[in-house]
PDB file of C-alpha atoms in Angstrom:
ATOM      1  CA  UNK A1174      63.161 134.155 126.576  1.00  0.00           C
ATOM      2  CA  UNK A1175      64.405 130.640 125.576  1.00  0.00           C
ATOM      3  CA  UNK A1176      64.531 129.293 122.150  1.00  0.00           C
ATOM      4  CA  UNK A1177      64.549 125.400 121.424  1.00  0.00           C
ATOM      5  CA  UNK A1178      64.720 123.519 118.667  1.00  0.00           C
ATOM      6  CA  UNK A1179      65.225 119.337 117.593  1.00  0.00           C
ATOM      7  CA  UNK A1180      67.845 119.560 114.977  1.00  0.00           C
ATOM      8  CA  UNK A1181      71.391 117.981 116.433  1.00  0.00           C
ATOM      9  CA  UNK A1182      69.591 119.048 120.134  1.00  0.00           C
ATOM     10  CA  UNK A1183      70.676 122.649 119.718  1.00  0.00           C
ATOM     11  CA  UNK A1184      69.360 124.713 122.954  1.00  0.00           C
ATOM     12  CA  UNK A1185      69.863 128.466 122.943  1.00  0.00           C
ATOM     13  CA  UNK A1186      70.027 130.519 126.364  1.00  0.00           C
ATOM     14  CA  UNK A1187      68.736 133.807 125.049  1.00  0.00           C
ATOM     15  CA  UNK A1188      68.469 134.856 128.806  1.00  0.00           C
ATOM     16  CA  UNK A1189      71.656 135.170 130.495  1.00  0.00           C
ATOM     17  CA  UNK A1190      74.869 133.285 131.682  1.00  0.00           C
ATOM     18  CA  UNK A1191      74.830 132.375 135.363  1.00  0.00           C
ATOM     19  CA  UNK A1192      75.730 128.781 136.616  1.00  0.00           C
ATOM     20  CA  UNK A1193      71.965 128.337 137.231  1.00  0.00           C
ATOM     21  CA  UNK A1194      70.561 129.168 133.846  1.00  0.00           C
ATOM     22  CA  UNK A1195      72.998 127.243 132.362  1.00  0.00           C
ATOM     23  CA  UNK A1196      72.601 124.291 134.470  1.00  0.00           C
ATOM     24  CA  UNK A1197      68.149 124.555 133.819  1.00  0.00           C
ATOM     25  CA  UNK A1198      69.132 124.461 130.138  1.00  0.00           C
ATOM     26  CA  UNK A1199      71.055 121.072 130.592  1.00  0.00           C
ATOM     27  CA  UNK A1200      68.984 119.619 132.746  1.00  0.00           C
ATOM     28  CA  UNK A1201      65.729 120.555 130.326  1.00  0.00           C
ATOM     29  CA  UNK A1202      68.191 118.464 127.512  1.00  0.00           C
ATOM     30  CA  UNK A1203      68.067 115.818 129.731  1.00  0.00           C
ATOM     31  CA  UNK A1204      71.693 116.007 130.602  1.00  0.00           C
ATOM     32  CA  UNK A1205      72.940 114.704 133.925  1.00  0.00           C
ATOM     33  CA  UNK A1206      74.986 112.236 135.607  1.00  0.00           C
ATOM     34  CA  UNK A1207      77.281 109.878 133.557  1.00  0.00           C
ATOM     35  CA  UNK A1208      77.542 112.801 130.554  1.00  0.00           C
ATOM     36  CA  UNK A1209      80.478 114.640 129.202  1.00  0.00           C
ATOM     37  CA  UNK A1210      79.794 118.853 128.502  1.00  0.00           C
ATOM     38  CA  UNK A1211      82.825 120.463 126.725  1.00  0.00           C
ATOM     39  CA  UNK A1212      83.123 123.852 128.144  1.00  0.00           C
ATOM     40  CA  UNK A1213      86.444 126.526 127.441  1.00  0.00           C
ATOM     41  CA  UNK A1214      88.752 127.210 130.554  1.00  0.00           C
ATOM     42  CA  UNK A1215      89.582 130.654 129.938  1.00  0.00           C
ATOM     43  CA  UNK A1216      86.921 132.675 131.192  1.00  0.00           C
ATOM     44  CA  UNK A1217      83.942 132.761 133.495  1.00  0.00           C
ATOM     45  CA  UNK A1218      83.791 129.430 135.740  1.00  0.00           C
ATOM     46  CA  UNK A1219      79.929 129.276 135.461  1.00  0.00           C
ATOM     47  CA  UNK A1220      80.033 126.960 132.198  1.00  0.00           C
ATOM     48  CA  UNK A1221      82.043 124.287 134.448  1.00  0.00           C
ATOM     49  CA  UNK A1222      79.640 125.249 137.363  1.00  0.00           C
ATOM     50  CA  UNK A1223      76.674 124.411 135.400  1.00  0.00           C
ATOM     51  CA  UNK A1224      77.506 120.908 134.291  1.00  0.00           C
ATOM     52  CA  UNK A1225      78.517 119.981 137.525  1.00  0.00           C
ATOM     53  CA  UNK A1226      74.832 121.228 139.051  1.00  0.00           C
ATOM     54  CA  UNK A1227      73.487 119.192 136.958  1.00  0.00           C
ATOM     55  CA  UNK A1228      75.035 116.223 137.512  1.00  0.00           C
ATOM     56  CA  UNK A1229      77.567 116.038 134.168  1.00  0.00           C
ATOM     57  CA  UNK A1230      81.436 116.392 134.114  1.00  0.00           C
ATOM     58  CA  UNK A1231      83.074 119.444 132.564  1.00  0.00           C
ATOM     59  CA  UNK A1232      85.868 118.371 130.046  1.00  0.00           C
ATOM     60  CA  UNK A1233      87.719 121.353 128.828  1.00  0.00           C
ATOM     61  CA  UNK A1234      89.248 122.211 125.451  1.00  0.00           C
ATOM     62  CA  UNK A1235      91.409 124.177 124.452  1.00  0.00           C
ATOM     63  CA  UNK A1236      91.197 128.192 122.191  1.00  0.00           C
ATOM     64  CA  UNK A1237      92.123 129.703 119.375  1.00  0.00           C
ATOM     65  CA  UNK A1238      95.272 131.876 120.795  1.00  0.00           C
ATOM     66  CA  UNK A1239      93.998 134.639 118.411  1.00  0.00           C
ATOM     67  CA  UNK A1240      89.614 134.778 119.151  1.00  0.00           C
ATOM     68  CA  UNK A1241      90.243 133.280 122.882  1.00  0.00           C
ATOM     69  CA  UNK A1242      86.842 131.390 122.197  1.00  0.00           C
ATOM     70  CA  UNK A1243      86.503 127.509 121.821  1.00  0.00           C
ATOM     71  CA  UNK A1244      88.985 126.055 118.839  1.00  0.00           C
ATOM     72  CA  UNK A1245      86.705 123.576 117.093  1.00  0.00           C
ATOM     73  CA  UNK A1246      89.551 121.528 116.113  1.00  0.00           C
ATOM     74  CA  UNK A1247      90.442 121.071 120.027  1.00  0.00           C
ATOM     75  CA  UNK A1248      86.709 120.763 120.821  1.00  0.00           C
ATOM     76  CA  UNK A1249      86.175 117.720 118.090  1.00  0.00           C
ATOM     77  CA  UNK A1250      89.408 116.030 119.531  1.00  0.00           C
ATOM     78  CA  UNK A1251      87.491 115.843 122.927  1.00  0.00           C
ATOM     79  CA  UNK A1252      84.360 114.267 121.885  1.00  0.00           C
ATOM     80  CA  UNK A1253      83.455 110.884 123.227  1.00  0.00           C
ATOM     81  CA  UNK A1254      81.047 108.042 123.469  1.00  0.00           C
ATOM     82  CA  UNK A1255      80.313 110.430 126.925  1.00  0.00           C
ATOM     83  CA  UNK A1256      79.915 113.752 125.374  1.00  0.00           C
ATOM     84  CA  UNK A1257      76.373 115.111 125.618  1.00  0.00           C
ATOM     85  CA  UNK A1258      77.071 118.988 124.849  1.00  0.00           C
ATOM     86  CA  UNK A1259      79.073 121.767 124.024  1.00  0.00           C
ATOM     87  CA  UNK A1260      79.129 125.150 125.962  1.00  0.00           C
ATOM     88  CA  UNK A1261      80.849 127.946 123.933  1.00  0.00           C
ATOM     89  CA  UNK A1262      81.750 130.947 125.336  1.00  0.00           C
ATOM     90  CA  UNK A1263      81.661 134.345 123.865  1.00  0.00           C
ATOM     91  CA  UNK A1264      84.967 135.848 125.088  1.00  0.00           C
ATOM     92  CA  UNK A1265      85.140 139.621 126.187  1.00  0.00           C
ATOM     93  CA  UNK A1266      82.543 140.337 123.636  1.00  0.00           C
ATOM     94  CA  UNK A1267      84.366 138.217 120.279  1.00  0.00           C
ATOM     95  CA  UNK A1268      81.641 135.665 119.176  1.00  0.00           C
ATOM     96  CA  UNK A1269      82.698 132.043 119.940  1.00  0.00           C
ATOM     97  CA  UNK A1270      82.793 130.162 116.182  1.00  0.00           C
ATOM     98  CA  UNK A1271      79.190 128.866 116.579  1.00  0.00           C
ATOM     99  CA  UNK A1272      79.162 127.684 112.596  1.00  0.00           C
ATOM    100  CA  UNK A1273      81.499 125.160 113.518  1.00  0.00           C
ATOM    101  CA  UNK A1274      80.560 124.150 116.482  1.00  0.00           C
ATOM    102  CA  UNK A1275      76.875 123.657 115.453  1.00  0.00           C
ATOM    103  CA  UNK A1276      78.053 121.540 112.562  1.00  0.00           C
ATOM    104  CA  UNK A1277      80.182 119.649 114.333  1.00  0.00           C
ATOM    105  CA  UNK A1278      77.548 119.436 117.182  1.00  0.00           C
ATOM    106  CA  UNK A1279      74.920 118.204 114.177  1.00  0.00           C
ATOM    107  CA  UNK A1280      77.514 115.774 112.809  1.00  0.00           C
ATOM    108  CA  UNK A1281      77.724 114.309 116.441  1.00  0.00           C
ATOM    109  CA  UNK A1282      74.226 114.327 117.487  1.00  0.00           C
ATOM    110  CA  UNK A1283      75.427 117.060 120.584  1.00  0.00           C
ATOM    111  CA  UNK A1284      73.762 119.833 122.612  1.00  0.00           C
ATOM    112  CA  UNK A1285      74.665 123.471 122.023  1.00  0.00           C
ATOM    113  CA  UNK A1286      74.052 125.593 125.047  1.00  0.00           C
ATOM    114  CA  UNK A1287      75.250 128.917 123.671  1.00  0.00           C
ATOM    115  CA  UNK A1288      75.177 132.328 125.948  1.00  0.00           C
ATOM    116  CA  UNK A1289      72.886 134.977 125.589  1.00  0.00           C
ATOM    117  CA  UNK A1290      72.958 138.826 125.740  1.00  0.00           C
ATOM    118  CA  UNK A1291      74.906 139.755 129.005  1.00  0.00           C
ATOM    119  CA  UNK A1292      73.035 139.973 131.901  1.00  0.00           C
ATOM    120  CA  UNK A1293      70.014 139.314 129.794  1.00  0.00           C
ATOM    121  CA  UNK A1294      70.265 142.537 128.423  1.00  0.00           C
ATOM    122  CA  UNK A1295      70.460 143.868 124.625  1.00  0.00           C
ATOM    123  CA  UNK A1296      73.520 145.870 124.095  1.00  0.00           C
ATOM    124  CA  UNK A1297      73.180 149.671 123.887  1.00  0.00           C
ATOM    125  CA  UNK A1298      73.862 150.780 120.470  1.00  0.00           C
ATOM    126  CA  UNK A1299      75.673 153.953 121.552  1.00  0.00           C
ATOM    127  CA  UNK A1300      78.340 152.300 123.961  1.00  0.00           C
ATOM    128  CA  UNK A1301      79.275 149.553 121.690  1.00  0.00           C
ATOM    129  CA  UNK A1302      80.244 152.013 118.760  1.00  0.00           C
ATOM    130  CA  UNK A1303      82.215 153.840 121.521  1.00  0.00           C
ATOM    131  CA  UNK A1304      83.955 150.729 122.496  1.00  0.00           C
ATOM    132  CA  UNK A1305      84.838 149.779 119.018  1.00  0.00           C
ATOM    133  CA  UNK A1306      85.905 153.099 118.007  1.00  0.00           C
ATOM    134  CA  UNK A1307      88.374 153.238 120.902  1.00  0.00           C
ATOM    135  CA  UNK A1308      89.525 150.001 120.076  1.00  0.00           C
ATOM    136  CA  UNK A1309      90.582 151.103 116.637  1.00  0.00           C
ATOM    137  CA  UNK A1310      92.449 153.639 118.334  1.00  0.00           C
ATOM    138  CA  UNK A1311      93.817 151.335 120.407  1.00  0.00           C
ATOM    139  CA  UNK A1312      94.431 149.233 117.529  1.00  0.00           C
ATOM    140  CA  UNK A1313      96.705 151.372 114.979  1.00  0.00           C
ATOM    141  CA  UNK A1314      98.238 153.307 118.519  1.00  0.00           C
ATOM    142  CA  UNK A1315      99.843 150.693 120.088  1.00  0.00           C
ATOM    143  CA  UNK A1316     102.894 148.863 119.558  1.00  0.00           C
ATOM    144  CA  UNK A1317     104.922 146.152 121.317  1.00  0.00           C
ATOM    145  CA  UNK A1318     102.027 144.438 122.548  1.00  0.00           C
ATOM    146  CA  UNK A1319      99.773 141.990 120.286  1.00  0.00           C
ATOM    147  CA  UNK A1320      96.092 143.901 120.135  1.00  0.00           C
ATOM    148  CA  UNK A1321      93.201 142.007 119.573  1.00  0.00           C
ATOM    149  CA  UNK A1322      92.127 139.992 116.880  1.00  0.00           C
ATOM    150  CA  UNK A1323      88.677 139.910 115.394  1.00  0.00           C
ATOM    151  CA  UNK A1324      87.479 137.030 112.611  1.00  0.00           C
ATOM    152  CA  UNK A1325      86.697 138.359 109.440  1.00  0.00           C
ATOM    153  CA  UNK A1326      82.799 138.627 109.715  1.00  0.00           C
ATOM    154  CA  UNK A1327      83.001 138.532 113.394  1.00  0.00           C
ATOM    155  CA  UNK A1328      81.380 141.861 115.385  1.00  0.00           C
ATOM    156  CA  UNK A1329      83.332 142.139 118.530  1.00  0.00           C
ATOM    157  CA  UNK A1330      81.693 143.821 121.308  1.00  0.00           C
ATOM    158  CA  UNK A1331      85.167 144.868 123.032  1.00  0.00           C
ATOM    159  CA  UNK A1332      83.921 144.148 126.328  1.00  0.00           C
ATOM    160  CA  UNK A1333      86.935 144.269 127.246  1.00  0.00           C
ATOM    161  CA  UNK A1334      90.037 144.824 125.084  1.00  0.00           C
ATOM    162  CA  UNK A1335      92.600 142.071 125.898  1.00  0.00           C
ATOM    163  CA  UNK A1336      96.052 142.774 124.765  1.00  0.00           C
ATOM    164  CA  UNK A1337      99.075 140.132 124.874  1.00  0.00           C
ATOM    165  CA  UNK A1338     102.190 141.015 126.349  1.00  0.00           C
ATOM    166  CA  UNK A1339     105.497 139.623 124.518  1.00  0.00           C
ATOM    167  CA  UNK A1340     107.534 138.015 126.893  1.00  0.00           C
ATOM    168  CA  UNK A1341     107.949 134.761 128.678  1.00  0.00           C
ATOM    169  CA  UNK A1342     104.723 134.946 130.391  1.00  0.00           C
ATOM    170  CA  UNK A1343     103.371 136.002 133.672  1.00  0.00           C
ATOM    171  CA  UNK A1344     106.100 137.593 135.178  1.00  0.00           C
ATOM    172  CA  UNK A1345     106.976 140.299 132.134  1.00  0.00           C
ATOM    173  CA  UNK A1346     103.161 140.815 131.995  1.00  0.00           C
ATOM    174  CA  UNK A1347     102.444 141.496 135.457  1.00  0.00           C
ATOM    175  CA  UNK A1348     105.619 143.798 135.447  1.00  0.00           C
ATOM    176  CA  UNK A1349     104.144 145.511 132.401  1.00  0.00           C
ATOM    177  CA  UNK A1350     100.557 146.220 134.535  1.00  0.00           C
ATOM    178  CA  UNK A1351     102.491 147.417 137.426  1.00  0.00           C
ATOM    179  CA  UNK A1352     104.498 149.862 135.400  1.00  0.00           C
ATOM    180  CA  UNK A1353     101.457 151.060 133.804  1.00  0.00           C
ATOM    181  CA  UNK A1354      98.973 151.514 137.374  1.00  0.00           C
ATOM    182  CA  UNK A1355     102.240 153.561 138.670  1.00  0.00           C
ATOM    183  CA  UNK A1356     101.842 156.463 135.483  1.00  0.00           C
ATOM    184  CA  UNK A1357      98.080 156.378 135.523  1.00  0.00           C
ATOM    185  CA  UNK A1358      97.118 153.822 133.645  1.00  0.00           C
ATOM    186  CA  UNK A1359      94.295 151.029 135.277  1.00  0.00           C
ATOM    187  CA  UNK A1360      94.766 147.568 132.886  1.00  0.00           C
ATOM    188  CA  UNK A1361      93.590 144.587 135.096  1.00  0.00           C
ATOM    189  CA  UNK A1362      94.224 140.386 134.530  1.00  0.00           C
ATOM    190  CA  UNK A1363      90.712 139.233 133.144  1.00  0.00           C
ATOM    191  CA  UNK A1364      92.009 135.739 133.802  1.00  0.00           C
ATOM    192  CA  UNK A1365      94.311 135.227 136.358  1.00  0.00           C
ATOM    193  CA  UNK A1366      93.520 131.801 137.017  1.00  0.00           C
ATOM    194  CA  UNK A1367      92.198 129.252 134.158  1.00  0.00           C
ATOM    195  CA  UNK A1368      89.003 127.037 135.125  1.00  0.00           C
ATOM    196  CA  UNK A1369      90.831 123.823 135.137  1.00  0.00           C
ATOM    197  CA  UNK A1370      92.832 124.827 138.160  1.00  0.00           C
ATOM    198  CA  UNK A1371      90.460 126.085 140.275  1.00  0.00           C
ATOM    199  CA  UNK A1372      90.125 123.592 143.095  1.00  0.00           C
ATOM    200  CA  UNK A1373      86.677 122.892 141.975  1.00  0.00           C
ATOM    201  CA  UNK A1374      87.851 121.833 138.691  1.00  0.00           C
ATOM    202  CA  UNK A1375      90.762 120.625 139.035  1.00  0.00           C
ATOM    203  CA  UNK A1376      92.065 118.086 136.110  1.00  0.00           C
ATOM    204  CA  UNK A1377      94.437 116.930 134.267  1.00  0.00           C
ATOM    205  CA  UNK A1378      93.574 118.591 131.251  1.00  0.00           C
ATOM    206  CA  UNK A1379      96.354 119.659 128.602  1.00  0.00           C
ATOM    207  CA  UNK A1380      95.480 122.998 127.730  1.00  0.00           C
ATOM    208  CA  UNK A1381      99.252 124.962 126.438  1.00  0.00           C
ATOM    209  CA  UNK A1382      97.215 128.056 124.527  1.00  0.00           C
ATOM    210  CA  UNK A1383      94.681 128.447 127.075  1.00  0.00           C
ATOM    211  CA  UNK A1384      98.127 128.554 130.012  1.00  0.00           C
ATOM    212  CA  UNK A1385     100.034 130.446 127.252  1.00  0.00           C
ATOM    213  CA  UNK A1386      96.787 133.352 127.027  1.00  0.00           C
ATOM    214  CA  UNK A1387      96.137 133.420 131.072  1.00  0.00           C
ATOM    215  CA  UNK A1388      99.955 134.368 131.261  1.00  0.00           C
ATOM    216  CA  UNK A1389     100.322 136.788 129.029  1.00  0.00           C
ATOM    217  CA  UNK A1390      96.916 139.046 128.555  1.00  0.00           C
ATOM    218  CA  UNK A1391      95.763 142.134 129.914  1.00  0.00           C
ATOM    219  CA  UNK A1392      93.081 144.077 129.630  1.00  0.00           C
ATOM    220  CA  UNK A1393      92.773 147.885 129.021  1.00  0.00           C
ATOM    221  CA  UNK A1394      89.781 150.429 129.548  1.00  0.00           C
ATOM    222  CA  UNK A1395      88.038 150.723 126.438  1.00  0.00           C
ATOM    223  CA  UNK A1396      84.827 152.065 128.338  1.00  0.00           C
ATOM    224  CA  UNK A1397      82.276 154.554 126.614  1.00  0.00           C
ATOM    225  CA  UNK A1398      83.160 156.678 129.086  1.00  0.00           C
ATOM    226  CA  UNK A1399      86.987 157.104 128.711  1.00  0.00           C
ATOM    227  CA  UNK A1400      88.289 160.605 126.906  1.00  0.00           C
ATOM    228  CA  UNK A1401      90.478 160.536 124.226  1.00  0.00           C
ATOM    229  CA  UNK A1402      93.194 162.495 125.963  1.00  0.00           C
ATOM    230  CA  UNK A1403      93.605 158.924 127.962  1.00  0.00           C
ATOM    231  CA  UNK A1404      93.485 157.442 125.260  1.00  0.00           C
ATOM    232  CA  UNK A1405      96.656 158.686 124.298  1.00  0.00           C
ATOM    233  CA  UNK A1406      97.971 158.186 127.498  1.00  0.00           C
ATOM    234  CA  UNK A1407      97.355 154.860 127.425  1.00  0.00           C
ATOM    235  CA  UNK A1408      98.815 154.360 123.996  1.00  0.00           C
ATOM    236  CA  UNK A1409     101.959 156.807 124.456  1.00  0.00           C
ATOM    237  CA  UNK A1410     102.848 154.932 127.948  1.00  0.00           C
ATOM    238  CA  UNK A1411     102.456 151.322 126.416  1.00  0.00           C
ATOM    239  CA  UNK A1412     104.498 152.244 123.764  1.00  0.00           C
ATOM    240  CA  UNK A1413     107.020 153.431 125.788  1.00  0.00           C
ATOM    241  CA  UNK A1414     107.169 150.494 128.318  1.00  0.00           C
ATOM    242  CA  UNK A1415     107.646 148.249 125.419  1.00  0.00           C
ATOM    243  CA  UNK A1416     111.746 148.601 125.319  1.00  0.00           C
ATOM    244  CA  UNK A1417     112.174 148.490 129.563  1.00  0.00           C
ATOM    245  CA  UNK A1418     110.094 145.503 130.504  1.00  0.00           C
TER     246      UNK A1418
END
């Protein structure tokens, strides 16, 4: 199911996310070689995939340290003459500011490609509340590490639940994750490597909250499936990392 309409060029994937859906819903926009698509680095690489299918050059912008989703303000600042569309990404289930970027999108005459349900599926009910109920946990449990942060108005999916480790970056993080796999405790690095290094994407682009973010966030179960008990585990063994890492 796709959903198009005229106003500011606004296209809406209602499908799913891969490079090649994406890169259909450009194309169908009419947007190809010698156009600019604005697309986050932190997260999934199909976005920059997409625009390069179709013929278009990925410029990245920077996030909002808090959300990890587009920042508008970052996204206006790399508008051109160029600039054809806007890709926002919905990270680990927090909605990506689509008010703002549709106005500023209308105000500049752009395309919004926006993701749909994952996987082109609708979210079960049952296994969101049990995300977000463990993440509440999570959220008044922990301490020495910054939990996640959800807009006022916002409904976060918690697809995953992306914590930031205090520190000076990658190397207190990664010590943190390896002191928690060795008591039990599975957190993996959703991002280990932003977009605009991979060798496919490689550029020049100045991105210090998006490098600050990939160094310093991990992610912890939050599954519908987890039990309380490690839960607490999880919580009671962050908590006491926080003084020896």
């Amino acid at each position: 199911m796709q959903q198009m309409t005229t106003a500011g060029r606004r296209h809406r994937i209602a499908s799913d996310t891969t490079a090649t859906a994406l890169r259909d819903a450009l194309v169908k926009l009419g947007i190809g070689a010698g156009d600019e698509v604005i697309v986050p680095s932190f997260g999934p690489g199909a976005p920059a995939d997409a625009v390069r299918l179709a013929g278009a050059v990925p410029v990245f912008a920077d996030i909002d340290p808090r959300t990890f989703c587009l920042d508008p303000d970052a996204v206006a600042a790399g508008v051109t003459s160029r600039t054809a569309a806007i890709v926002p990404v919905h990270v680990f289930g927090h909605p990506a500011p689509m008010s703002q970027l549709n106005e500023l999108a209308e105000r500049r005459s752009l395309a919004v490609v926006e993701e749909g349900a994952e996987g082109g599926r609708a979210e079960d009910t049952g296994a969101v509340a049990r995300r977000r109920a463990h993440a509440r946990f999570l959220d008044s449990a922990l301490k020495g590490v910054i939990v996640p942060y959800t807009e006022p108005g916002a409904h976060h999916l918690y697809h995953r639940y992306t914590v930031r480790i205090p520190g000076n970056g990658r190397p207190d993080r990664d010590a943190f994750a390896a002191a928690l796999a060795a008591r039990g405790v599975q957190a993996t690095v959703s991002v280990p490597v932003p977009v605009h290094r991979m060798p496919a994407h490689r550029s020049g682009a100045v991105l210090p909250q998006t490098e600050r973010v990939v160094a310093d966030t991990l992610s912890l179960p939050v599954h519908p499936g987890i039990t309380q008990r490690e839960l607490t585990h999880m919580a009671d063994t962050c908590n006491a990392l926080g003084g020896l890492i």
